[in-house]
Short mmCIF file of N, CA and C in Angstrom, two decimals:
data_model
loop_
_atom_site.label_atom_id
_atom_site.label_comp_id
_atom_site.label_asym_id
_atom_site.label_seq_id
_atom_site.Cartn_x
_atom_site.Cartn_y
_atom_site.Cartn_z
N UNK U 469 102.87 76.46 48.71
CA UNK U 469 104.08 76.07 50.17
C UNK U 469 104.17 76.75 51.55
N UNK U 470 104.30 76.34 52.59
CA UNK U 470 103.62 76.93 53.39
C UNK U 470 104.39 78.21 53.74
N UNK U 471 103.66 79.33 54.31
CA UNK U 471 103.68 80.84 54.50
C UNK U 471 104.14 81.68 53.89
N UNK U 472 103.59 80.95 52.20
CA UNK U 472 103.90 81.65 51.49
C UNK U 472 102.25 82.66 51.29
N UNK U 473 102.44 84.06 50.78
CA UNK U 473 100.65 84.67 50.53
C UNK U 473 99.85 83.64 49.85
N UNK U 474 99.45 83.37 49.62
CA UNK U 474 98.30 83.84 48.37
C UNK U 474 98.18 85.29 48.02
N UNK U 475 98.67 85.27 46.16
CA UNK U 475 98.17 86.61 45.24
C UNK U 475 97.67 86.48 44.22
N UNK U 476 96.97 85.39 43.89
CA UNK U 476 95.32 85.84 43.36
C UNK U 476 94.40 85.14 43.76
N UNK U 477 93.02 84.81 43.47
CA UNK U 477 92.30 83.43 43.19
C UNK U 477 91.16 84.29 41.83
N UNK U 478 90.48 83.25 42.17
CA UNK U 478 89.04 84.18 40.51
C UNK U 478 88.86 82.79 39.58
N UNK U 479 88.36 82.61 38.99
CA UNK U 479 88.48 82.11 37.53
C UNK U 479 89.53 82.61 36.57
N UNK U 480 89.71 81.81 36.01
CA UNK U 480 90.81 82.10 34.29
C UNK U 480 92.09 82.62 34.72
N UNK U 481 92.53 82.26 36.22
CA UNK U 481 93.94 82.55 36.53
C UNK U 481 95.44 81.09 36.12
N UNK U 482 96.38 81.45 35.11
CA UNK U 482 97.03 81.13 35.04
C UNK U 482 98.69 80.18 35.44
N UNK U 483 98.30 80.38 36.75
CA UNK U 483 98.83 79.93 37.12
C UNK U 483 99.40 78.31 37.25
N UNK U 484 100.59 78.28 37.36
CA UNK U 484 101.13 76.55 37.66
C UNK U 484 101.18 76.08 39.22
N UNK U 485 101.30 74.49 39.42
CA UNK U 485 101.79 74.37 41.15
C UNK U 485 102.94 74.45 40.70
N UNK U 486 103.65 74.17 42.21
CA UNK U 486 105.48 73.60 41.66
C UNK U 486 105.28 72.53 42.03
N UNK U 487 104.03 71.11 42.90
CA UNK U 487 104.08 69.95 42.96
C UNK U 487 102.39 69.95 42.70
N UNK U 488 102.14 69.05 42.21
CA UNK U 488 100.85 67.95 42.26
C UNK U 488 100.78 66.62 43.05
N UNK U 489 99.66 66.94 43.54
CA UNK U 489 99.30 65.32 44.02
C UNK U 489 98.44 65.10 43.63
N UNK U 490 98.04 64.04 43.14
CA UNK U 490 97.36 63.01 42.89
C UNK U 490 96.39 62.90 43.50
N UNK U 491 95.41 62.54 43.51
CA UNK U 491 94.09 62.52 44.14
C UNK U 491 93.30 61.55 44.04
N UNK U 492 92.82 60.92 42.88
CA UNK U 492 91.95 60.03 42.07
C UNK U 492 90.76 59.47 43.47
N UNK U 493 89.76 59.73 43.06
CA UNK U 493 88.72 58.65 44.29
C UNK U 493 89.43 59.05 46.21
N UNK U 494 90.39 59.73 46.08
CA UNK U 494 89.73 60.90 47.41
C UNK U 494 89.41 61.46 47.35
N UNK U 495 89.06 62.08 48.58
CA UNK U 495 88.72 62.90 49.01
C UNK U 495 89.13 64.56 49.39
N UNK U 496 89.08 65.38 49.16
CA UNK U 496 90.18 66.57 49.43
C UNK U 496 90.29 68.00 50.26
N UNK U 497 90.46 67.81 51.47
CA UNK U 497 89.98 68.87 52.42
C UNK U 497 91.37 69.52 52.95
N UNK U 498 91.14 70.91 52.46
CA UNK U 498 92.79 71.71 52.84
C UNK U 498 92.59 71.41 54.38
N UNK U 499 91.72 71.74 54.88
CA UNK U 499 90.64 72.68 56.31
C UNK U 499 89.43 73.25 56.30
N UNK U 500 89.14 73.23 57.16
CA UNK U 500 87.63 73.41 57.45
C UNK U 500 87.60 74.94 57.88
N UNK U 501 87.16 76.30 57.95
CA UNK U 501 86.85 77.71 58.71
C UNK U 501 85.63 77.46 59.15
N UNK U 502 85.82 78.03 60.38
CA UNK U 502 84.79 78.06 61.47
C UNK U 502 84.11 79.46 61.40
N UNK U 503 83.15 80.05 60.86
CA UNK U 503 82.85 80.68 60.36
C UNK U 503 82.31 81.71 61.27
N UNK U 504 81.70 80.98 62.74
CA UNK U 504 80.81 82.11 63.73
C UNK U 504 81.59 80.74 65.19
N UNK U 505 83.29 81.53 65.61
CA UNK U 505 83.20 80.91 67.19
C UNK U 505 83.17 82.57 68.01
N UNK U 506 83.77 81.36 69.06
CA UNK U 506 83.70 82.62 70.03
C UNK U 506 85.48 82.20 70.27
N UNK U 507 86.26 82.10 69.61
CA UNK U 507 87.63 81.79 69.82
C UNK U 507 88.80 82.85 70.54
N UNK U 508 87.69 83.94 70.78
CA UNK U 508 89.34 84.94 71.16
C UNK U 508 90.23 84.50 71.57
N UNK U 509 89.77 84.63 73.43
CA UNK U 509 90.39 83.76 73.93
C UNK U 509 91.42 83.01 74.10
N UNK U 510 91.21 81.30 72.94
CA UNK U 510 91.57 80.15 72.43
C UNK U 510 92.81 80.75 71.87
N UNK U 511 92.77 81.11 70.13
CA UNK U 511 93.75 81.61 69.47
C UNK U 511 94.70 82.24 70.53
N UNK U 512 95.11 82.65 71.52
CA UNK U 512 95.76 83.87 72.04
C UNK U 512 97.02 82.73 72.36
N UNK U 513 96.46 81.27 72.82
CA UNK U 513 98.23 80.07 72.59
C UNK U 513 98.18 78.89 71.65
N UNK U 514 99.12 78.18 71.37
CA UNK U 514 99.03 76.90 70.13
C UNK U 514 98.27 76.01 71.35
N UNK U 515 98.17 75.59 72.82
CA UNK U 515 97.88 74.67 73.53
C UNK U 515 96.54 74.93 73.13
N UNK U 516 95.96 75.99 73.54
CA UNK U 516 94.40 76.17 73.69
C UNK U 516 93.58 76.03 72.86
N UNK U 517 94.55 76.68 71.55
CA UNK U 517 93.90 76.14 69.47
C UNK U 517 94.17 74.79 69.60
N UNK U 518 94.67 73.94 69.71
CA UNK U 518 94.93 73.06 69.49
C UNK U 518 93.65 72.49 69.54
N UNK U 519 93.02 72.19 69.95
CA UNK U 519 91.20 71.09 69.61
C UNK U 519 91.05 71.60 68.05
N UNK U 520 90.99 72.59 67.18
CA UNK U 520 90.33 73.39 66.64
C UNK U 520 90.96 71.98 65.66
N UNK U 521 92.49 72.33 65.05
CA UNK U 521 93.27 71.38 63.92
C UNK U 521 93.60 70.45 64.28
N UNK U 522 93.34 69.99 65.50
CA UNK U 522 92.61 68.55 65.64
C UNK U 522 91.33 67.34 64.61
N UNK U 523 90.46 68.74 64.57
CA UNK U 523 89.02 68.09 64.08
C UNK U 523 89.43 68.95 62.88
N UNK U 524 90.45 69.73 62.05
CA UNK U 524 90.31 69.62 60.91
C UNK U 524 90.31 71.00 60.38
N UNK U 525 90.02 71.84 61.90
CA UNK U 525 89.48 73.34 61.17
C UNK U 525 91.24 73.83 61.41
N UNK U 526 90.81 74.92 60.31
CA UNK U 526 92.85 75.99 60.00
C UNK U 526 92.69 76.78 59.89
N UNK U 527 90.99 77.73 60.01
CA UNK U 527 90.66 79.10 60.72
C UNK U 527 89.85 79.28 60.57
N UNK U 528 89.69 80.27 62.24
CA UNK U 528 88.09 80.59 62.97
C UNK U 528 88.40 81.96 62.80
N UNK U 529 86.87 82.40 62.79
CA UNK U 529 87.01 83.37 62.37
C UNK U 529 85.73 83.71 64.04
N UNK U 530 86.47 85.64 64.51
CA UNK U 530 86.41 85.65 65.11
C UNK U 530 85.54 87.27 65.91
N UNK U 531 85.54 87.86 66.42
CA UNK U 531 84.95 88.23 66.83
C UNK U 531 83.17 88.73 67.00
N UNK U 532 82.49 87.37 66.82
CA UNK U 532 81.39 87.25 66.64
C UNK U 532 80.57 87.92 67.75
N UNK U 533 79.40 88.14 67.69
CA UNK U 533 78.26 88.32 68.38
C UNK U 533 78.86 89.86 69.41
N UNK U 534 79.22 90.66 68.73
CA UNK U 534 80.02 91.65 69.17
C UNK U 534 80.87 91.37 70.35
N UNK U 535 81.16 90.28 70.64
CA UNK U 535 82.66 90.18 71.00
C UNK U 535 83.48 90.41 70.79
N UNK U 536 85.20 90.92 71.36
CA UNK U 536 86.50 90.54 70.63
C UNK U 536 86.87 91.99 72.10
N UNK U 537 88.24 90.64 71.84
CA UNK U 537 89.46 91.22 72.99
C UNK U 537 89.50 92.83 72.81
N UNK U 538 89.74 93.06 71.54
CA UNK U 538 90.22 94.57 71.77
C UNK U 538 89.42 95.90 70.77
N UNK U 539 89.13 97.25 70.71
CA UNK U 539 90.03 97.99 71.70
C UNK U 539 89.52 97.50 73.70
N UNK U 540 90.69 97.58 74.05
CA UNK U 540 89.53 97.49 75.38
C UNK U 540 88.29 98.24 75.62
N UNK U 541 87.38 97.65 76.42
CA UNK U 541 86.11 98.29 76.78
C UNK U 541 86.06 98.75 77.92
N UNK U 542 87.12 99.29 78.91
CA UNK U 542 87.16 98.90 80.57
C UNK U 542 88.23 100.46 80.74
N UNK U 543 87.00 101.07 80.46
CA UNK U 543 88.02 101.97 81.31
C UNK U 543 88.27 102.55 82.06
N UNK U 544 86.62 102.23 83.00
CA UNK U 544 86.21 102.44 84.24
C UNK U 544 85.81 101.59 85.41
N UNK U 545 85.45 100.67 84.20
CA UNK U 545 84.41 99.43 84.36
C UNK U 545 85.33 98.36 85.31
N UNK U 546 84.89 97.23 86.08
CA UNK U 546 85.11 96.00 87.13
C UNK U 546 84.98 95.28 85.99
N UNK U 547 84.13 94.61 85.21
CA UNK U 547 83.91 93.78 84.81
C UNK U 547 83.80 93.57 83.50
N UNK U 548 83.46 92.87 82.22
CA UNK U 548 83.44 92.82 81.41
C UNK U 548 81.47 92.63 81.40
N UNK U 549 80.96 93.98 80.17
CA UNK U 549 79.62 94.08 80.65
C UNK U 549 79.21 92.63 79.60
N UNK U 550 77.78 91.57 79.94
CA UNK U 550 78.21 91.03 79.07
C UNK U 550 77.43 91.56 77.23
N UNK U 551 77.95 90.84 76.56
CA UNK U 551 77.40 90.00 76.67
C UNK U 551 80.01 89.41 76.51
N UNK U 552 80.13 90.16 76.60
CA UNK U 552 81.61 90.68 76.73
C UNK U 552 82.07 89.83 77.84
N UNK U 553 81.64 89.28 78.84
CA UNK U 553 81.94 87.91 79.93
C UNK U 553 81.78 87.10 79.67
N UNK U 554 80.86 86.77 77.69
CA UNK U 554 81.18 85.68 78.30
C UNK U 554 82.54 84.31 77.04
N UNK U 555 83.66 85.89 76.85
CA UNK U 555 85.06 85.47 76.17
C UNK U 555 86.35 85.24 76.92
N UNK U 556 85.95 85.98 78.31
CA UNK U 556 86.95 87.08 78.74
C UNK U 556 86.68 86.95 79.78
N UNK U 557 87.55 87.43 80.90
CA UNK U 557 87.59 88.23 82.67
C UNK U 557 88.22 90.02 81.90
N UNK U 558 87.86 90.46 83.13
CA UNK U 558 88.50 91.58 82.72
C UNK U 558 89.39 92.21 82.33
N UNK U 559 90.52 90.96 83.81
CA UNK U 559 91.50 91.12 82.95
C UNK U 559 92.47 90.69 81.84
N UNK U 560 91.91 90.18 81.33
CA UNK U 560 91.83 90.05 80.02
C UNK U 560 91.89 90.60 78.37
N UNK U 561 91.07 91.86 78.85
CA UNK U 561 91.01 92.97 78.07
C UNK U 561 91.52 93.94 78.14
N UNK U 562 92.78 93.79 77.70
CA UNK U 562 94.27 94.12 77.59
C UNK U 562 94.58 94.94 76.78
N UNK U 563 94.15 94.70 75.64
CA UNK U 563 94.96 95.55 74.39
C UNK U 563 94.13 96.90 73.58
N UNK U 564 94.54 97.65 73.50
CA UNK U 564 94.05 99.33 73.93
C UNK U 564 93.59 99.62 72.91
N UNK U 565 93.72 99.14 71.29
CA UNK U 565 93.71 98.63 70.27
C UNK U 565 93.83 97.80 69.45
N UNK U 566 92.95 97.49 68.59
CA UNK U 566 92.89 96.44 67.64
C UNK U 566 94.14 96.02 67.63
N UNK U 567 94.87 96.42 67.71
CA UNK U 567 96.56 96.58 66.99
C UNK U 567 97.17 96.09 67.24
N UNK U 568 96.64 96.70 68.69
CA UNK U 568 97.53 95.49 69.69
C UNK U 568 97.34 94.08 70.23
N UNK U 569 95.60 93.73 69.46
CA UNK U 569 95.38 92.59 69.75
C UNK U 569 95.64 91.61 68.59
N UNK U 570 95.70 92.59 67.15
CA UNK U 570 96.35 91.83 66.51
C UNK U 570 98.21 91.49 66.34
N UNK U 571 98.29 92.53 67.15
CA UNK U 571 100.28 92.37 67.16
C UNK U 571 100.57 90.73 68.29
N UNK U 572 99.16 90.90 69.73
CA UNK U 572 99.22 90.06 70.86
C UNK U 572 99.71 88.69 69.63
N UNK U 573 98.38 88.20 68.86
CA UNK U 573 98.31 86.62 68.49
C UNK U 573 99.38 86.50 67.28
N UNK U 574 99.76 87.19 67.18
CA UNK U 574 101.15 87.19 65.67
C UNK U 574 101.73 86.78 66.45
N UNK U 575 102.72 87.38 68.34
CA UNK U 575 103.59 86.96 68.99
C UNK U 575 103.57 85.88 69.86
N UNK U 576 101.82 85.58 69.97
CA UNK U 576 101.87 83.74 70.16
C UNK U 576 102.14 82.58 69.22
N UNK U 577 101.87 83.22 67.67
CA UNK U 577 101.83 81.33 67.60
C UNK U 577 100.71 80.70 67.53
N UNK U 578 100.10 80.96 67.36
CA UNK U 578 98.49 80.70 67.61
C UNK U 578 98.85 79.43 66.33
N UNK U 579 98.10 78.14 66.66
CA UNK U 579 98.45 77.03 65.18
C UNK U 579 97.27 77.33 64.11
N UNK U 580 96.92 78.22 64.40
CA UNK U 580 95.02 78.76 63.33
C UNK U 580 95.60 79.61 62.56
N UNK U 581 94.90 80.07 62.13
CA UNK U 581 94.49 81.29 60.84
C UNK U 581 93.17 81.85 61.29
N UNK U 582 93.35 82.92 61.31
CA UNK U 582 92.61 84.06 61.73
C UNK U 582 92.20 84.82 61.37
N UNK U 583 90.56 85.31 61.76
CA UNK U 583 89.76 86.11 60.52
C UNK U 583 89.25 86.93 61.91
N UNK U 584 90.21 88.28 62.59
CA UNK U 584 89.37 88.36 63.30
C UNK U 584 88.17 89.72 63.07
N UNK U 585 87.38 90.37 64.29
CA UNK U 585 86.30 90.95 63.70
C UNK U 585 86.24 92.08 64.83
N UNK U 586 85.97 93.48 64.93
CA UNK U 586 86.27 94.13 65.59
C UNK U 586 84.62 94.17 66.26
N UNK U 587 84.34 93.30 67.29
CA UNK U 587 83.45 93.65 68.55
C UNK U 587 82.38 94.57 68.21
N UNK U 588 81.20 94.56 67.90
CA UNK U 588 80.52 96.03 67.45
C UNK U 588 80.27 96.50 69.73
N UNK U 589 79.90 94.99 70.37
CA UNK U 589 79.60 95.52 71.77
C UNK U 589 80.92 96.31 72.39
N UNK U 590 81.98 95.95 72.14
CA UNK U 590 82.59 97.02 72.50
C UNK U 590 83.55 98.16 72.52
N UNK U 591 82.90 98.09 71.01
CA UNK U 591 83.03 99.77 70.48
C UNK U 591 81.83 100.48 71.62
N UNK U 592 80.63 100.03 70.96
CA UNK U 592 79.43 100.57 72.17
C UNK U 592 80.24 100.64 73.65
N UNK U 593 80.53 99.70 74.01
CA UNK U 593 81.38 99.40 75.57
C UNK U 593 82.06 101.06 75.72
N UNK U 594 82.54 101.41 74.57
CA UNK U 594 83.83 102.49 74.23
C UNK U 594 83.28 103.92 74.75
N UNK U 595 82.13 103.90 73.86
CA UNK U 595 81.23 104.84 73.50
C UNK U 595 79.94 106.25 74.97
N UNK U 596 79.56 104.84 75.14
CA UNK U 596 78.70 104.95 76.33
C UNK U 596 79.13 104.19 77.41
N UNK U 597 78.84 105.79 79.01
CA UNK U 597 79.42 105.56 79.96
C UNK U 597 77.93 104.33 80.37
N UNK U 598 76.32 105.12 80.01
CA UNK U 598 75.79 104.07 81.23
C UNK U 598 75.41 102.44 80.13
N UNK U 599 75.21 102.15 79.79
CA UNK U 599 74.77 100.69 78.95
C UNK U 599 73.41 99.87 79.10
N UNK U 600 72.79 100.47 80.34
CA UNK U 600 71.91 99.90 80.90
C UNK U 600 70.46 100.45 80.63
N UNK U 601 70.89 102.16 79.88
CA UNK U 601 69.61 103.42 79.65
C UNK U 601 69.19 103.04 78.20
N UNK U 602 68.07 103.80 78.07
CA UNK U 602 67.65 103.45 76.57
C UNK U 602 68.89 104.15 75.12
N UNK U 603 69.11 104.19 74.56
CA UNK U 603 69.12 104.79 73.52
C UNK U 603 68.37 106.39 73.19
N UNK U 604 69.08 107.32 73.06
CA UNK U 604 68.83 108.55 72.47
C UNK U 604 70.20 109.20 71.43
N UNK U 605 68.71 109.97 71.61
CA UNK U 605 69.41 111.09 70.09
C UNK U 605 70.34 111.62 69.95
N UNK U 606 71.33 111.60 71.51
CA UNK U 606 72.47 112.46 71.50
C UNK U 606 73.74 111.12 71.27
N UNK U 607 73.21 110.40 71.21
CA UNK U 607 74.30 109.14 70.92
C UNK U 607 74.18 108.67 70.22
N UNK U 608 73.47 109.21 68.83
CA UNK U 608 73.62 108.54 67.58
C UNK U 608 74.18 109.53 66.91
#
């Protein structure tokens, strides 16, 4: 049922369905998962996320390629460092913690299921002052 949580997965389940849909001769596709997306901003509103479900996508994985909207990487910078500039502007990086980002997604009522990753570039931008210099033993 819509809104019910998944309580178990795997072989040997002894659960029974409340309702059975006969699908003999038909293809059953409950939804597709976009496993590599850059939809971090798109999923923040129902309007901008509508293209995905209209194509049968019900779940997207965000935070790919090191990019994510939280936690905020821009403590002193005016613009996101590449590749963070691919998904959002400086003003859109406003979530102090990853939890703040998740709360905002829940409040926005996205039309999709979202599996979010914390982008490694965001974490590096929070920890390293000069992203143009070479890595050193002190940074490790």
